[in-house]
Short mmCIF file of C-alpha atoms in Angstrom, two decimals:
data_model
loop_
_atom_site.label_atom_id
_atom_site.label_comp_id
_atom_site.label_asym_id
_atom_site.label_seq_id
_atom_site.Cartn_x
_atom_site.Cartn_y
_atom_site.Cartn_z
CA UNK T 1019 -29.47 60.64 -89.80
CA UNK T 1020 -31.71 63.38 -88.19
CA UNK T 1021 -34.23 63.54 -85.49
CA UNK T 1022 -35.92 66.63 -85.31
CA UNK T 1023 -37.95 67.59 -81.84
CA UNK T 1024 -40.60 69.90 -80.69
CA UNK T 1025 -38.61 69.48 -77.59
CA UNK T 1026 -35.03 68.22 -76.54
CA UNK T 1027 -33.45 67.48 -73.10
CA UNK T 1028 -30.17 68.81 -73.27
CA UNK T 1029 -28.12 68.98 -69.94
CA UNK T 1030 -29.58 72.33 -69.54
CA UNK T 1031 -32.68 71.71 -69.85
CA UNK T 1032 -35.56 71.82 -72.53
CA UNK T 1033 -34.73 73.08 -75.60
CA UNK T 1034 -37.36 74.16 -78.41
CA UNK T 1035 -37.37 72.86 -82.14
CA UNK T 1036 -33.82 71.48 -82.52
CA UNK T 1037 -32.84 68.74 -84.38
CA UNK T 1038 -30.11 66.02 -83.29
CA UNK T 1039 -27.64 65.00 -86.36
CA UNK T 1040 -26.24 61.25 -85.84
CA UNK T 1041 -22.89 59.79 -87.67
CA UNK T 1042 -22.51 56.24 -87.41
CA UNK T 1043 -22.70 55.94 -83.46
CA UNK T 1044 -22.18 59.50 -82.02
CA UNK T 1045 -24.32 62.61 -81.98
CA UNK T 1046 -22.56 64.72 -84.57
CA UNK T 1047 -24.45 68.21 -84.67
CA UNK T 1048 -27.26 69.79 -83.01
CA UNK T 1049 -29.02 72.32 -85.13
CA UNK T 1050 -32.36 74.12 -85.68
CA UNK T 1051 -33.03 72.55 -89.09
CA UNK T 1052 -36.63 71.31 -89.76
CA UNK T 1053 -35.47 68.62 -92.67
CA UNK T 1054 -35.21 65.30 -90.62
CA UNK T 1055 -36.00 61.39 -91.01
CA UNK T 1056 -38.06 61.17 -87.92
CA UNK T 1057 -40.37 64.14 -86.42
CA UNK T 1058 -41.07 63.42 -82.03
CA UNK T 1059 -42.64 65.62 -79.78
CA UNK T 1060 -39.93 65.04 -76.94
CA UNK T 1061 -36.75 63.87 -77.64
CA UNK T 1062 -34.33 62.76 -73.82
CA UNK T 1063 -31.77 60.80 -73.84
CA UNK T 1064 -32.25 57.15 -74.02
CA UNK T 1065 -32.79 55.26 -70.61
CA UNK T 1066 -30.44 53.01 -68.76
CA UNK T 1067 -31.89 50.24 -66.46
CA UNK T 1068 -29.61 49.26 -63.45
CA UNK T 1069 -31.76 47.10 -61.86
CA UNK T 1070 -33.52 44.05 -63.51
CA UNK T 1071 -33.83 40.43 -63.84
CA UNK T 1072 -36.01 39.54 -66.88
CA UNK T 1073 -39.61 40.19 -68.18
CA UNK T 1074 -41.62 39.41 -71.32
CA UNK T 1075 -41.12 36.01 -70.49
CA UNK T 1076 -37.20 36.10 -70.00
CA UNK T 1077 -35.79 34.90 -66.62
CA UNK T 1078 -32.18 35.55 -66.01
CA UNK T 1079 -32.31 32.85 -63.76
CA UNK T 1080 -33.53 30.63 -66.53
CA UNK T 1081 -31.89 32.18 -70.00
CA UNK T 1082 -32.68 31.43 -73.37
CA UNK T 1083 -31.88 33.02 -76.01
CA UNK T 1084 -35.58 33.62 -78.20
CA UNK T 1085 -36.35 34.77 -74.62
CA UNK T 1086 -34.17 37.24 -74.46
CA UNK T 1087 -34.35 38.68 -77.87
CA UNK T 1088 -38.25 39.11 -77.03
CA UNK T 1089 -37.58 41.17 -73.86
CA UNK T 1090 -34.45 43.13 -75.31
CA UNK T 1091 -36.79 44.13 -77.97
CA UNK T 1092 -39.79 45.40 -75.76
CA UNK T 1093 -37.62 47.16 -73.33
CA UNK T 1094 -35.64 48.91 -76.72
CA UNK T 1095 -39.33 49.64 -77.44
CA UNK T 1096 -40.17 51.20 -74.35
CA UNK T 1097 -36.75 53.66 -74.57
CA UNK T 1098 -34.73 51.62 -72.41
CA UNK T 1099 -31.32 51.66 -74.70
CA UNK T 1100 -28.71 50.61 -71.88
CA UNK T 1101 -28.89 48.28 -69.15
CA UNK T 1102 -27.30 45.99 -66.59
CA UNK T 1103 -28.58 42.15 -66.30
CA UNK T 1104 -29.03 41.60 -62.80
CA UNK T 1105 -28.51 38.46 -61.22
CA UNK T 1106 -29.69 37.28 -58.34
CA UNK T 1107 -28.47 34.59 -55.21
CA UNK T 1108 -28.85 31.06 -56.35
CA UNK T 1109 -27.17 28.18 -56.61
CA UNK T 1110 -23.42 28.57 -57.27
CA UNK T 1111 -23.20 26.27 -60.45
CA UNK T 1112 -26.16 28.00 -62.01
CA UNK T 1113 -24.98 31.13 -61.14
CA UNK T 1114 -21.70 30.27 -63.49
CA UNK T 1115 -24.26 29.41 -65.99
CA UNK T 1116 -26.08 32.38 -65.97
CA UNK T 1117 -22.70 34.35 -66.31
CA UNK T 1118 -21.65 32.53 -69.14
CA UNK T 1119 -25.04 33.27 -70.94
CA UNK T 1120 -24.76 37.05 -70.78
CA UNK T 1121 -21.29 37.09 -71.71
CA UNK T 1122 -22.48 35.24 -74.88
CA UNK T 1123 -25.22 37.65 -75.32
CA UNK T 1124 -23.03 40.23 -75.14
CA UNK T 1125 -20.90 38.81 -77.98
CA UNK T 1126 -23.58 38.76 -80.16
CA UNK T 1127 -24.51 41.90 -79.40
CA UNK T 1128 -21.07 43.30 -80.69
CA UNK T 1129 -20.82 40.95 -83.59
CA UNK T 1130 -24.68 42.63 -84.66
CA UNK T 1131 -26.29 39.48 -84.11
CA UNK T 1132 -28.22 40.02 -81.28
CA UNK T 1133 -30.86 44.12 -81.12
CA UNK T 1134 -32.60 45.76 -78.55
CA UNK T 1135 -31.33 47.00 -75.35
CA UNK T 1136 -27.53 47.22 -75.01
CA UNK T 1137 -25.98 44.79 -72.07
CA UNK T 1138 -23.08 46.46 -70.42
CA UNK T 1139 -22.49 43.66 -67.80
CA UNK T 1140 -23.84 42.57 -64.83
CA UNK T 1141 -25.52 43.79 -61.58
CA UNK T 1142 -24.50 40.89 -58.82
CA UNK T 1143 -27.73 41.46 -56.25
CA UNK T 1144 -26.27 39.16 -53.46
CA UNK T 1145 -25.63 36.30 -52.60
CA UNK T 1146 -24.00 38.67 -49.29
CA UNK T 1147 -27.33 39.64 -48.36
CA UNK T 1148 -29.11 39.92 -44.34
CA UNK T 1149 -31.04 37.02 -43.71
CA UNK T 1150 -33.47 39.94 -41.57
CA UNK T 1151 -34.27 41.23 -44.89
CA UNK T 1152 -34.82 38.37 -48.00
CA UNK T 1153 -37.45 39.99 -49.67
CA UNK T 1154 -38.14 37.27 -52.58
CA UNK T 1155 -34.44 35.91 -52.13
CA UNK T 1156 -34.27 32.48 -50.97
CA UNK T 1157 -32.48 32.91 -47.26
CA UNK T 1158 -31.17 29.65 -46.99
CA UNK T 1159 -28.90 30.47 -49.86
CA UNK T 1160 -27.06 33.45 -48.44
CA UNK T 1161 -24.19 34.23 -47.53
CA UNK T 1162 -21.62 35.90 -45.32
CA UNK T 1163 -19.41 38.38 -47.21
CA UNK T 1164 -15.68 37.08 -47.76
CA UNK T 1165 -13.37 38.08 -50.15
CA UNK T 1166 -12.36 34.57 -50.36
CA UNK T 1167 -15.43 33.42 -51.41
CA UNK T 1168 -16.59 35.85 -53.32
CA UNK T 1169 -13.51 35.14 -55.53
CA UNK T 1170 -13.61 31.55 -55.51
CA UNK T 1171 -17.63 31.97 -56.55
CA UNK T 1172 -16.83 35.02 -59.19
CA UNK T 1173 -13.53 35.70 -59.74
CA UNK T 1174 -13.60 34.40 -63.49
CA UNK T 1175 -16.69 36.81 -64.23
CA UNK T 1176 -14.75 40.08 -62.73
CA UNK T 1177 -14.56 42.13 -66.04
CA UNK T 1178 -18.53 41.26 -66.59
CA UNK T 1179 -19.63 42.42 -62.76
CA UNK T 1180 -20.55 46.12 -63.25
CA UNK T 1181 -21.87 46.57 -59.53
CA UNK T 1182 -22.58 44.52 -56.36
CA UNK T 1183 -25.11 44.92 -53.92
CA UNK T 1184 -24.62 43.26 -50.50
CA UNK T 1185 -25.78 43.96 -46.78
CA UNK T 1186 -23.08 46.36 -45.47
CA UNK T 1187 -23.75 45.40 -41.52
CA UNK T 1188 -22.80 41.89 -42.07
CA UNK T 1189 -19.27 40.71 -40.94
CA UNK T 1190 -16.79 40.56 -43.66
CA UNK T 1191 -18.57 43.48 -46.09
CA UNK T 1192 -16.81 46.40 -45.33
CA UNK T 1193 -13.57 44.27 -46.35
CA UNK T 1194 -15.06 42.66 -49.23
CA UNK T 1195 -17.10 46.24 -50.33
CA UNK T 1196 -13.38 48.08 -50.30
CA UNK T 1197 -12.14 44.89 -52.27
CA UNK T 1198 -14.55 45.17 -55.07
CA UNK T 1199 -14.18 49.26 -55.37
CA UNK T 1200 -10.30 48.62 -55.60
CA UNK T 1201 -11.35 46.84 -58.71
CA UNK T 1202 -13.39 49.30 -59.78
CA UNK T 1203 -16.90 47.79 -59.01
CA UNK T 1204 -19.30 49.72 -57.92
CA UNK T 1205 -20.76 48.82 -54.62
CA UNK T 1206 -24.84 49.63 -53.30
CA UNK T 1207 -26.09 48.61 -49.70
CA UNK T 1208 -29.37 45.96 -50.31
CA UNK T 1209 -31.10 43.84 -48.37
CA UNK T 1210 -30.24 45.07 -45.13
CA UNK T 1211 -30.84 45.46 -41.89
CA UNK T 1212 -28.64 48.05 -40.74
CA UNK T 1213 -28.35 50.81 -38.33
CA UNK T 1214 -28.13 54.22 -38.88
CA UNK T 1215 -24.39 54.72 -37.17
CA UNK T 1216 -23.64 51.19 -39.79
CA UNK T 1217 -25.13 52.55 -42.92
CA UNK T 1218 -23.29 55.80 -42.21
CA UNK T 1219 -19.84 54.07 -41.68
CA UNK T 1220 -20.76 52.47 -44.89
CA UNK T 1221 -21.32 55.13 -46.96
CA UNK T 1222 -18.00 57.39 -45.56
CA UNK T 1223 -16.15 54.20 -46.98
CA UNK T 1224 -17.56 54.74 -50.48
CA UNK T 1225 -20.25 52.69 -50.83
CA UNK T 1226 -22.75 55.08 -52.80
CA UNK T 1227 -26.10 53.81 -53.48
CA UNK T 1228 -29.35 52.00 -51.99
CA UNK T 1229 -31.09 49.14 -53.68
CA UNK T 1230 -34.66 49.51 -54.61
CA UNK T 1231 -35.03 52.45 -51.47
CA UNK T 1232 -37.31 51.18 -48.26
CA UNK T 1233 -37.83 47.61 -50.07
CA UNK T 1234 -36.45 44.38 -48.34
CA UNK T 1235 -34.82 46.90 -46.07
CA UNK T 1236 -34.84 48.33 -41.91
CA UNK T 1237 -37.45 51.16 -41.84
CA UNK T 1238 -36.95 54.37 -40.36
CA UNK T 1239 -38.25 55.09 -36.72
CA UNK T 1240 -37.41 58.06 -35.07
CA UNK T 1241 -35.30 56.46 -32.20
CA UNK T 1242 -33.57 54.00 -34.58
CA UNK T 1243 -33.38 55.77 -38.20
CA UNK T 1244 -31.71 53.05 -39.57
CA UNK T 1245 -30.05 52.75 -43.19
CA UNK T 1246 -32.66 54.55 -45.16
CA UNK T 1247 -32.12 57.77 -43.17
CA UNK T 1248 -28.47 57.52 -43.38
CA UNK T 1249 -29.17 57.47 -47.06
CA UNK T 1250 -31.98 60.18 -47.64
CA UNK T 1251 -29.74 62.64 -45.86
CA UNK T 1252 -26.07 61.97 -47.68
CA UNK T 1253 -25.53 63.93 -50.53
CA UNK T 1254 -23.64 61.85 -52.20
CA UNK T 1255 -25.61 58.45 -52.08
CA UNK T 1256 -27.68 57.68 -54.78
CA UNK T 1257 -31.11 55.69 -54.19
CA UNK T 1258 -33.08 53.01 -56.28
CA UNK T 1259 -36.54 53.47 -56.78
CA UNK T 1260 -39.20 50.98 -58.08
CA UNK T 1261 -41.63 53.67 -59.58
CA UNK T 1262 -44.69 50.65 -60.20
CA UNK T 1263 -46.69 52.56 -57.44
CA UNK T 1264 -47.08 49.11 -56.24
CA UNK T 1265 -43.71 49.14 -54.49
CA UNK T 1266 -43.42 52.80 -53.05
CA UNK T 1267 -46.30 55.03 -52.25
CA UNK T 1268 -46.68 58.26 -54.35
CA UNK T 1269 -45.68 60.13 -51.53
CA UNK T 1270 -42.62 57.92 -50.49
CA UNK T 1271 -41.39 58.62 -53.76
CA UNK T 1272 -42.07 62.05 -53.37
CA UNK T 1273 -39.77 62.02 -50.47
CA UNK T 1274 -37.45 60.51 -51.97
CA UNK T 1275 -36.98 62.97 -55.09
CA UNK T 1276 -37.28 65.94 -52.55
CA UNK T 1277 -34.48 64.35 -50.34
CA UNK T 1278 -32.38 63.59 -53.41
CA UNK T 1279 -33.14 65.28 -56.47
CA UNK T 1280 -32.77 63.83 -60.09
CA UNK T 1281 -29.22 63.65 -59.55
CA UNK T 1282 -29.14 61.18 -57.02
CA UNK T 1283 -32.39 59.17 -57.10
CA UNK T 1284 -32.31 56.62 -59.87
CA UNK T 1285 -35.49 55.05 -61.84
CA UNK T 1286 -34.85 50.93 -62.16
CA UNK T 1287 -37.62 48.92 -62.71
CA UNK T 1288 -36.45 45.74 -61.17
CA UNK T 1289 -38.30 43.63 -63.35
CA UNK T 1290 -38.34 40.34 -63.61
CA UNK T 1291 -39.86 37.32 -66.27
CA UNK T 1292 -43.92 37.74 -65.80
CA UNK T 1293 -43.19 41.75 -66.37
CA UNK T 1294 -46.07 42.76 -69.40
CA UNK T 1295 -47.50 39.26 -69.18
CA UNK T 1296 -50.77 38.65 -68.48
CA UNK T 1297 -51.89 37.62 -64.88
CA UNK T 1298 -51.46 34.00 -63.37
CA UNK T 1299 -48.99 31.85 -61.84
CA UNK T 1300 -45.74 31.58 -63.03
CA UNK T 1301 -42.19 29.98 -61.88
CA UNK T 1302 -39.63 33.08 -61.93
CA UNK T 1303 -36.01 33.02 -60.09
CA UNK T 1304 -36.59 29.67 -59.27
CA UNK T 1305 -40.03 30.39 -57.21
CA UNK T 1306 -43.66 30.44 -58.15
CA UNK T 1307 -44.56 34.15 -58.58
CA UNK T 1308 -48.41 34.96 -58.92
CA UNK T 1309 -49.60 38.19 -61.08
CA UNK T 1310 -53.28 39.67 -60.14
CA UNK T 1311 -54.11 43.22 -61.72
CA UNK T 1312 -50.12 43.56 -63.01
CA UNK T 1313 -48.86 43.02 -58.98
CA UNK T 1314 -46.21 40.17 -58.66
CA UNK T 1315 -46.23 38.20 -55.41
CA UNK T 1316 -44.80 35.07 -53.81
CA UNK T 1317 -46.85 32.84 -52.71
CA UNK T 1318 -46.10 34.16 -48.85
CA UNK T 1319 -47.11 37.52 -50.20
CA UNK T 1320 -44.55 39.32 -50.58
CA UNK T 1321 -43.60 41.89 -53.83
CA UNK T 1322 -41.25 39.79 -56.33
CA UNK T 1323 -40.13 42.14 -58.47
CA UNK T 1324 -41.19 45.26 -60.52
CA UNK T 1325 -44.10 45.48 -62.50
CA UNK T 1326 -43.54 47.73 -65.48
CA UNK T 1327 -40.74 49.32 -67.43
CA UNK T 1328 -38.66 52.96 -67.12
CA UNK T 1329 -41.03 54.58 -69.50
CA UNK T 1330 -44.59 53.68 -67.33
CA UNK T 1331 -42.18 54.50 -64.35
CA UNK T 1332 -41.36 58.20 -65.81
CA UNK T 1333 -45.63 58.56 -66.47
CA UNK T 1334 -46.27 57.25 -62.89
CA UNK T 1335 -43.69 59.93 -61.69
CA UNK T 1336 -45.05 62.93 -64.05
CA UNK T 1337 -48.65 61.97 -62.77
CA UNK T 1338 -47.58 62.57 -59.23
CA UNK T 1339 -46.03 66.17 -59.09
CA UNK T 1340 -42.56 65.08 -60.06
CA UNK T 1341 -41.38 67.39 -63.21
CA UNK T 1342 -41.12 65.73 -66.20
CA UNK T 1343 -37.98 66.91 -67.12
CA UNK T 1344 -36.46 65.08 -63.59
CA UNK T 1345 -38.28 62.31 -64.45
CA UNK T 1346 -36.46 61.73 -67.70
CA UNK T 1347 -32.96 62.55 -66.04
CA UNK T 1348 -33.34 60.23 -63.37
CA UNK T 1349 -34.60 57.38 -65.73
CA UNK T 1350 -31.19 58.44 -68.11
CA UNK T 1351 -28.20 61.05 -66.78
CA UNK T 1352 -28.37 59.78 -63.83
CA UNK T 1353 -27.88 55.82 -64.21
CA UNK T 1354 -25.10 56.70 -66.36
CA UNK T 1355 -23.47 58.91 -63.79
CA UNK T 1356 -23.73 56.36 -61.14
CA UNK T 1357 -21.86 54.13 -63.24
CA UNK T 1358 -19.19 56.78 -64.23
CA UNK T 1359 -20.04 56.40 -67.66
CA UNK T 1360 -20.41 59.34 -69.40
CA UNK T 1361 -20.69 58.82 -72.89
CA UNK T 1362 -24.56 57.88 -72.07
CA UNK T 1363 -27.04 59.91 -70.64
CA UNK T 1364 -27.20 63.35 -72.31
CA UNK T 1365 -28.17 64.90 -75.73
CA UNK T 1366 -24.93 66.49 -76.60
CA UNK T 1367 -22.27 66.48 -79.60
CA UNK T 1368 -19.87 63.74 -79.10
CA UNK T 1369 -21.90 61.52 -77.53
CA UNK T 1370 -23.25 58.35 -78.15
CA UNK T 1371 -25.77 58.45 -79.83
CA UNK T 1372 -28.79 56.68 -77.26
CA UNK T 1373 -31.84 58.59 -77.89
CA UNK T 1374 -35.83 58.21 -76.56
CA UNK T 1375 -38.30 59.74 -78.36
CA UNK T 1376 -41.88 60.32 -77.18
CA UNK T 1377 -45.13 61.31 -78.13
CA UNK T 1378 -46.98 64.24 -76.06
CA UNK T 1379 -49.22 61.39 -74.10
CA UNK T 1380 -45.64 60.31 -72.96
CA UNK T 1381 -45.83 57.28 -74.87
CA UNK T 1382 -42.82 55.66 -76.73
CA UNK T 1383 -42.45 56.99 -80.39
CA UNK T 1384 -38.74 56.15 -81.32
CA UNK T 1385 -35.87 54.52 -79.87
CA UNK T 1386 -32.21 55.18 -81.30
CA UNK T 1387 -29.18 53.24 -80.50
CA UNK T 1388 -26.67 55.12 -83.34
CA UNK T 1389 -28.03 55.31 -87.44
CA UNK T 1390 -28.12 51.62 -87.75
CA UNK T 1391 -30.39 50.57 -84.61
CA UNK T 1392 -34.06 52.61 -85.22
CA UNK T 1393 -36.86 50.95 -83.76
CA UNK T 1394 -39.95 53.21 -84.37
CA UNK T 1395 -43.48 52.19 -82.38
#
């Protein structure tokens, strides 16, 4: 199969009039032929979503399986190829549940029984979370880090937990964060409270990443900078960003990209079930969430989760003096490279083949997931 562009993002940048050549799964020649079986104006790689709990109806908190073939489908549809489920604290035994229900979507994913956006495994976003800092957690089901508990609660779902985020100042994290790297988990600080001098310590110990930067986290003040300055200014950290414009300020997220730059500041939409549904009141991660004008609340007010996809969250970036080209890198190369994953992420031969294609308004023309998974808008 061929997809010919009026513009490519290879790792170096845009390239003019090319067109990508896919065998089977893999990106098997890049060329300047015309002859193709789909024409785009842009062509990036295809993105990967960290960071999200449902939407379109679905609720990883409360799975089923039309549900989730309806959002895997509209996030394929929106150029989201790749993501990681994320779920969330609750309570233990439906936790287990929830587990089990990705690893069976995940099976019928491989067997070709199950489209849309690939599932690589699970983001764990607590239960080892600050009580100072819930956001639309519940806090009375927390918990202290312990490596003991955290294997007694997950041990069985190890080769399905792709990354953890927990509050690094609690007692017990910096064990149980050095536990989970060992076994090759990746580890981001997340609802948390803590102090510059923590964070720092934190990071030095190889935790690498912020969840969704300055939400359900200690602000900076300029006698106590806290955890997001610790992160902003460490090269190596990568930071989440909910790009809704509901979450973070245009110019927060400007700060951000200028403190980071695409290779460290990652696009995740943190969605969750009422994502693209229409407004009203709905019962999402096991709490009523009410939508008015898109914007998800609790009923105490605060944000519950994201309120639009990677490809509104690139446009939202690209209308606010970010280049488009970083935009598309941070919504693609850049996930992947977090997750040391390398086969996703870029346009190049011997690749997988995980392609976005867009029309010149920026919206979604073609999604590619190898010859056999074309879903064309």
């Amino acid at each position: 199969m061929r997809v010919f562009a009026r513009q490519v993002l290879l790792p170096s940048g845009w390239q003019q009039d090319m067109c990508v050549e896919i065998t089977g799964d893999v990106i098997s020649n890049l060329s300047r032929s015309p002859q193709a079986d789909h024409t785009v104006d842009l062509l990036v790689p295809g993105f990967f979503d960290l960071h999200n709990h449902g939407g379109d109806g679905y609720d990883a908190g409360q799975p089923s399986l039309p549900d989730l073939r309806r959002f895997l489908d509209a996030m394929y549809a929106c150029g989201v190829t790749d993501m990681l489920m994320t779920l969330s604290t609750g309570d233990p035994a439906k936790l287990k549940a929830d587990f089990q229900f990705v690893r069976e979507a995940m099976r019928l994913q491989q067997e070709g029984r199950l489209g849309g956006t690939h599932i690589w495994g699970v983001h764990l976003e607590g239960p080892f979370l600050s009580p100072k800092r819930p956001g639309a957690m519940v806090a009375s089901q927390l918990l202290e880090p312990d490596i003991g508990r955290f294997r007694t609660l997950f041990g069985a779902q190890l080769d399905l937990i792709r990354q953890v985020t927990l509050a690094p100042e609690l007692p017990g994290a910096a064990a149980l964060a050095a536990w989970l790297l060992s076994q090759g988990i990746r580890v981001q600080a997340g609802h948390t409270d803590a102090s510059y001098e923590a964070a720092c310590e934190a990071f030095s110990a190889g935790i690498d990443s912020v969840c969704h930067t300055f939400n359900a986290s200690r602000g900076i003040h300029h006698r106590e900078p806290g955890v997001l300055t610790a992160a902003l200014l460490d090269p190596s950290v990568y930071c989440e960003a909910i790009c809704d414009l509901n979450h973070l300020h245009p110019a927060i997220l400007r700060l951000i990209y200028q403190a980071k730059g695409p290779g460290r500041m990652l696009l995740v939409s943190d969605s969750t079930m009422p994502t693209h549904c229409p407004d009203g009141v709905y019962q999402a991660a096991n709490h009523p969430v009410i939508v008015t004008n898109g914007v998800k609340r609790t009923p105490e007010g605060a944000l519950s989760g994201g309120s639009c996809y990677l490809d509104q969250a690139v446009r939202n970036l690209a209308a606010h003096q970010i280049p488009l080209a970083d935009a598309f890198t941070m919504a693609s190369r850049t996930p992947a490279s977090r997750m040391r994953m390398d086969q996703l992420g870029s346009i190049r031969i011997g690749g997988l083949a995980r392609l976005a294609g867009f029309n010149r308004d920026l919206t979604a023309a073609v999604t590619i997931s190898g010859e056999n998974q074309v879903f064309v808008s």
